[in-house]
XYZ file of C-alpha atoms in Angstrom:
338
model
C 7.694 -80.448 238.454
C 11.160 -81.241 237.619
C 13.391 -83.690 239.173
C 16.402 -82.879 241.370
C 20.162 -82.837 240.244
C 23.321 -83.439 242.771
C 26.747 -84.754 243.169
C 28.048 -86.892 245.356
C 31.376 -87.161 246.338
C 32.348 -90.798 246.546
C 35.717 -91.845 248.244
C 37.221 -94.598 246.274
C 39.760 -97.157 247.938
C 40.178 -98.799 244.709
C 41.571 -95.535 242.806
C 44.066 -94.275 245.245
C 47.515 -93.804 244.201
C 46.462 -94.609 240.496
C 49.377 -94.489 238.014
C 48.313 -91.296 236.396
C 47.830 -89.064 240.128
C 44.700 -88.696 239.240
C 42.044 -87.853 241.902
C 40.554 -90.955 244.072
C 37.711 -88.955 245.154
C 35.067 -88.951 242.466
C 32.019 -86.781 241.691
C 28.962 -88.410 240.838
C 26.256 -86.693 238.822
C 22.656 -88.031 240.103
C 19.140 -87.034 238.732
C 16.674 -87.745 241.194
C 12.971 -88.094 239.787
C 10.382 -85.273 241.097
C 8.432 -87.785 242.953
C 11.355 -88.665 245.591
C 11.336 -86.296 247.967
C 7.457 -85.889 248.236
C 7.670 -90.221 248.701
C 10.248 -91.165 251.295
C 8.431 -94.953 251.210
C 8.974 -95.332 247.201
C 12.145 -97.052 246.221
C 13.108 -96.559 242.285
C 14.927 -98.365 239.629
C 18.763 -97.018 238.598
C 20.102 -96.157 235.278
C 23.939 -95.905 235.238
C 24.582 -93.096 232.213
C 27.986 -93.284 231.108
C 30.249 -90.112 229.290
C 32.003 -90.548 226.471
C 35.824 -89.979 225.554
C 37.126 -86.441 227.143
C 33.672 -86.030 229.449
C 32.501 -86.988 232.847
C 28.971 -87.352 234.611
C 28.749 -83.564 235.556
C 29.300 -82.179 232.331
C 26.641 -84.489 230.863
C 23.868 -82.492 232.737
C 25.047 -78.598 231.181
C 23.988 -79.184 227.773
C 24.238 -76.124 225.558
C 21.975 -73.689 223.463
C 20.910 -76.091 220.978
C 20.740 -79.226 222.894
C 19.188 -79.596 226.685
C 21.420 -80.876 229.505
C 20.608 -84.710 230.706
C 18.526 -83.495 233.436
C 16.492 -80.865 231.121
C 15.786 -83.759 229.179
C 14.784 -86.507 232.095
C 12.330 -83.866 233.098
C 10.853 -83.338 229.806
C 10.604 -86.954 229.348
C 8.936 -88.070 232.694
C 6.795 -84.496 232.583
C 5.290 -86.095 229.357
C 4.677 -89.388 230.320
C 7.486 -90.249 227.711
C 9.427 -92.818 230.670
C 8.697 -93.761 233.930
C 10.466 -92.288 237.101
C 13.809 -93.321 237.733
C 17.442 -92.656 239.359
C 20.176 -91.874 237.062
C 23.636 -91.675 238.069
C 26.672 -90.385 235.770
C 29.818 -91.530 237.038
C 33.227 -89.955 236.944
C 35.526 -92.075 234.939
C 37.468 -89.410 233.837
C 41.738 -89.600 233.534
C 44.015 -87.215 232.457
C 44.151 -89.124 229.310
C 41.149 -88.653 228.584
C 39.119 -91.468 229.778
C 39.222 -94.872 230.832
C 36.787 -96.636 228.859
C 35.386 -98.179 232.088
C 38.012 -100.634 232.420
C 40.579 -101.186 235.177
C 44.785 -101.003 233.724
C 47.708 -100.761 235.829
C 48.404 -97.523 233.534
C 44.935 -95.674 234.705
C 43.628 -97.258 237.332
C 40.919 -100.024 238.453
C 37.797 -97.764 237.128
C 35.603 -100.865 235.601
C 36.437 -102.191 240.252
C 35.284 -98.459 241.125
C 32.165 -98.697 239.203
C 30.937 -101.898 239.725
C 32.151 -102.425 243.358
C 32.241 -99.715 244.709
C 29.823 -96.540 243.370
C 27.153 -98.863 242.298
C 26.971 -100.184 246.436
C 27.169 -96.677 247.240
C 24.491 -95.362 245.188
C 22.050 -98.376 246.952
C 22.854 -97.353 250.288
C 22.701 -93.692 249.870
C 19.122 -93.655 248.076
C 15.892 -95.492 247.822
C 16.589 -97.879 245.129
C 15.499 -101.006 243.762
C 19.037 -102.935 244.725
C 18.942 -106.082 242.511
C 19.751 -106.804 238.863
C 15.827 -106.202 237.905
C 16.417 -102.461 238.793
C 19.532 -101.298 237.425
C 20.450 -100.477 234.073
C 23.658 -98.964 232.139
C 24.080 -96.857 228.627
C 25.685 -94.952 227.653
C 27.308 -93.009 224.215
C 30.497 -93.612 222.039
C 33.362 -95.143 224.756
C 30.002 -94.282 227.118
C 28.383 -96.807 224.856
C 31.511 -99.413 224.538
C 31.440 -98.819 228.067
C 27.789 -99.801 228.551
C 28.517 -102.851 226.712
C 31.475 -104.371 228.204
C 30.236 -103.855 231.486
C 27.149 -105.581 230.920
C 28.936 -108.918 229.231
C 31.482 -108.941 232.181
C 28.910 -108.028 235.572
C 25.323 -110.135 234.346
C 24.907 -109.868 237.665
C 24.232 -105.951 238.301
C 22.339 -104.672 234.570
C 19.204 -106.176 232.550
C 19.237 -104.109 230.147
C 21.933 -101.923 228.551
C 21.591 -98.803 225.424
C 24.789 -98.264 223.649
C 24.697 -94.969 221.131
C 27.412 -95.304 218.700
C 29.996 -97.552 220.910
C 33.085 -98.236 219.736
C 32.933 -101.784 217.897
C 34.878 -103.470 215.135
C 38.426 -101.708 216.071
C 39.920 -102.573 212.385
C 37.359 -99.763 210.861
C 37.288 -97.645 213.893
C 41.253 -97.438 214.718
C 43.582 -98.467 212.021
C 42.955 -94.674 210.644
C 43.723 -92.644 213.194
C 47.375 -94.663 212.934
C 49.142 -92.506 210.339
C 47.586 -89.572 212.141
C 48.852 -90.406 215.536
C 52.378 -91.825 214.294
C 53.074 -88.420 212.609
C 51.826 -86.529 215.929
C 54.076 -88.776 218.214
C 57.251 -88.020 216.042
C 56.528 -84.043 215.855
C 56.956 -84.069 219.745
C 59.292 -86.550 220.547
C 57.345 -90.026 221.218
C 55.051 -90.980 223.649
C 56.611 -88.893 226.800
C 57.234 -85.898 224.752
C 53.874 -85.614 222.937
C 52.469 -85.810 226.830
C 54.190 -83.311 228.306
C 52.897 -81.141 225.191
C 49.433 -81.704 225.612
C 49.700 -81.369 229.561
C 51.015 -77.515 228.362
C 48.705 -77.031 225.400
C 46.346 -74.325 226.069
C 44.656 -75.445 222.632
C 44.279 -78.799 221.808
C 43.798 -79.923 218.061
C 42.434 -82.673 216.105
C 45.619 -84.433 215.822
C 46.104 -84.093 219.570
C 42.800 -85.334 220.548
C 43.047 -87.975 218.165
C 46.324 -89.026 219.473
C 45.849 -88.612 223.541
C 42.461 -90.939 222.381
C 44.920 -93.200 221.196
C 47.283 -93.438 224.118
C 44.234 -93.572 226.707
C 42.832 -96.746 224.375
C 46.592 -98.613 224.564
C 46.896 -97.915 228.264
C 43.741 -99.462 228.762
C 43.958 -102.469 226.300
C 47.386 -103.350 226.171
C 49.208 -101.761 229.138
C 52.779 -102.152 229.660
C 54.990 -101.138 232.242
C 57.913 -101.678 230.315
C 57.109 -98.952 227.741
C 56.612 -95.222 227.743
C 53.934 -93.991 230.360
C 53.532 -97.818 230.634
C 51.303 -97.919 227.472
C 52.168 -100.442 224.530
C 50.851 -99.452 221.153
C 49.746 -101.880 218.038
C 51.775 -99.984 215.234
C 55.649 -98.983 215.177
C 56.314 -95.818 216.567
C 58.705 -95.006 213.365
C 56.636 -96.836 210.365
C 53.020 -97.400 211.867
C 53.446 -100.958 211.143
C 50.725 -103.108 212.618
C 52.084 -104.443 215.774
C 50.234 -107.944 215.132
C 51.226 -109.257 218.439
C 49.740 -105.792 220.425
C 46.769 -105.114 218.110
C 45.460 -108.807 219.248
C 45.519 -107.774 222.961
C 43.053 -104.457 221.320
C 40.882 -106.916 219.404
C 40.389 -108.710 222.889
C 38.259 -105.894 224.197
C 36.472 -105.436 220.682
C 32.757 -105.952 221.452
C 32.549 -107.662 217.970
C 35.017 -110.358 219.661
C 33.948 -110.559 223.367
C 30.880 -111.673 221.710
C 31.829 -114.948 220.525
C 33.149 -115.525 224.284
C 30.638 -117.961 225.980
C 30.206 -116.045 229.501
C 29.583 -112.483 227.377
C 27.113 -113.944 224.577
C 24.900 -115.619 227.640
C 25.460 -112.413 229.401
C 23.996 -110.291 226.309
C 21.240 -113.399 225.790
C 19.700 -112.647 229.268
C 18.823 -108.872 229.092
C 15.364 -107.464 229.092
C 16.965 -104.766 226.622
C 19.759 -104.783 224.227
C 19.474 -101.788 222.539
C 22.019 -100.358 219.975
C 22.032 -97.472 217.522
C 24.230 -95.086 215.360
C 24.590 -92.661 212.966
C 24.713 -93.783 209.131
C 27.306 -90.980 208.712
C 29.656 -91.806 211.743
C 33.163 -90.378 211.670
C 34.460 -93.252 213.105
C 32.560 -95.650 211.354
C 30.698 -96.892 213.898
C 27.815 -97.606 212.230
C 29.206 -100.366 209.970
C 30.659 -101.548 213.533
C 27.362 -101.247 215.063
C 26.196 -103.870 212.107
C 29.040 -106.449 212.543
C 28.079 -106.976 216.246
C 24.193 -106.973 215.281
C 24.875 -109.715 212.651
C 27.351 -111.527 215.427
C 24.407 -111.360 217.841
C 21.441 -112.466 215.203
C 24.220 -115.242 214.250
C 24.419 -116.245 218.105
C 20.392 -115.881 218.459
C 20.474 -113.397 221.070
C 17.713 -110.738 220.712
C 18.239 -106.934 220.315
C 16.846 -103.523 218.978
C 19.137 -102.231 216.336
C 18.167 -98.379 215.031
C 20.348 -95.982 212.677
C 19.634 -92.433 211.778
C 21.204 -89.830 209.693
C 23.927 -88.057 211.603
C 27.560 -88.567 212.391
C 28.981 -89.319 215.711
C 28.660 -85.708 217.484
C 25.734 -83.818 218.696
C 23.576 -86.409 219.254
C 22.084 -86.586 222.917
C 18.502 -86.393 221.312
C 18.821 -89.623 220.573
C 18.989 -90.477 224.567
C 15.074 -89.317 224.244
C 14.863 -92.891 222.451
C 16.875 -95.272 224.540
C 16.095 -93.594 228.238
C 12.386 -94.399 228.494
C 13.329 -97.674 226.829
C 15.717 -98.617 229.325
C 13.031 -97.110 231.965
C 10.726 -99.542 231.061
C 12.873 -102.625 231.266
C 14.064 -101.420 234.413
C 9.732 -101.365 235.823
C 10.012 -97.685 236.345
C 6.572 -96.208 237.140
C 4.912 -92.835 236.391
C 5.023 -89.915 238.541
C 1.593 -90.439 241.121
């Protein structure tokens, strides 16, 4: 019998007049297990899925003709006896820059506040769940995955155990070359307010557009600044793509192969049931040599974790949720269907 998909519509205080205009009101994508409305006494564990760069909870559950939608898959996995019953919720973290990367900017808005404080109390007191740390778990896939991670070091307090699929990590391999790309996309449309108002117009958006929006979204969320274009401060020269050594030290901040070596995040990442982190040996982005750095920096720190790679590159690669999902079920005590 498969489990039940729905969206709820959640209100957020927190997101109203955001910088961008984006919408306050948010739509969550939830996957309820097939057991919950035949058991209106059971009370389940949560897992917190999170999309990556340019997607949002809803579109995680279409899938397409080669690869099944999130729900598709949670069925095939409980029907199976592949994971225990669960909730999973897919939040809407989506900007018109293309994401937020589940952090909370003056140039976005306070989506890391939304999450943590506002749709994860929602969720609790709209379903039967298991409301403490013990249930509740978070993964997610590329800035899904960074996602995942970050939020875990900085709220110990809400996840025990976290999956991150190809998450951004070590930003010198993963972002210094895009620069030259971006820099040369910024000057064919006039700088940082010009290339915008281009891509707000652009009925077809290319590689060197995505690449660059990508860009923006990850300096508006790292190193805002009201005093420059769209209030977003980038870590090169607009004109040269000189490193900006001053900027590109406010990105390295939020590199998960730095936050690391803070105290608060390693004991954070120490007390999980799960810590489990994969990626593709032939990752565009080079996430899997980033993937390595942070598994040495945790080994080096003696916090315990799961490290897998597999041959693929960074797209197309939900099948590997049907590794990490009944992992993350398990940590979470999620039970088989009666």
């Amino acid at each position: 019998m498969p489990g039940r998909v729905l969206t709820e519509i959640v209100d957020s205080e927190v997101l109203r007049d955001n910088a961008l205009h984006d919408p306050n009101a948010r739509r969550a994508a939830i996957w309820l297990p097939p057991s919950y409305d035949r058991q209106p006494d059971r009370r389940y564990p949560v897992i917190y899925w999170l999309a990556g760069f340019t997607g949002t909870g809803e579109m995680l559950f279409q899938g397409s003709p080669w690869q099944p939608g999130l729900g598709e898959r949670l069925d095939r996995l409980v029907d199976t006896g592949a994971m225990g019953e669960v909730i999973v919720v897919a939040p809407d973290c989506f900007t018109r820059l293309g994401g937020s990367q589940y952090l909370d900017s003056p140039a976005t808005g306070r989506y890391e506040t939304h999450l943590t404080s506002e749709l994860v109390p929602y969720i609790d007191h709209r379903f039967r769940t298991r409301a403490a740390r013990e249930g509740r778990a978070v993964g997610g896939k590329s800035s899904g995955g960074y996602g995942a991670l970050v939020l875990a070091m900085r709220h110990p307090t809400l996840f025990c155990a976290l999956a991150c699929h190809s998450g951004d990590a070590y930003f010198d391999l993963a972002v210094i070359p895009d620069i030259a790309r971006t820099v040369r996309t910024l000057r064919k449309h006039g700088g940082v307010e010009g290339f915008l108002v281009y891509f707000a117009h652009a009925v077809s958006k290319g590689h060197d557009d995505i690449t660059t929006i990508m860009m923006l979204a990850m300096g508006a969320c790292y190193s805002p600044d009201a005093s420059r274009p769209a209030g977003i401060a980038l870590p090169f020269d607009l004109d040269t793509g000189e490193l900006d050594e001053a900027i590109w030290r406010r990105w390295k901040a939020w590199d998960p192969t730095e936050m690391v070596k803070v105290t608060p995040h390693a004991t954070a990442l120490a007390q999980l049931k799960l810590l489990f982190i994969d990626a593709g040996t032939r990752d565009e982005y080079g996430l899997d040599l980033g993937a390595r750095i942070l598994c040495r920096r945790l080994r080096d720190l003696g916090i315990a974790f799961e490290h897998q790679e597999f041959d693929d590159g960074h797209r197309g690669i939900p099948y590997r949720y049907d590794v990490s999902l009944p992992k993350l079920a398990a940590a979470i005590g999620a039970t088989p269907p009666p």
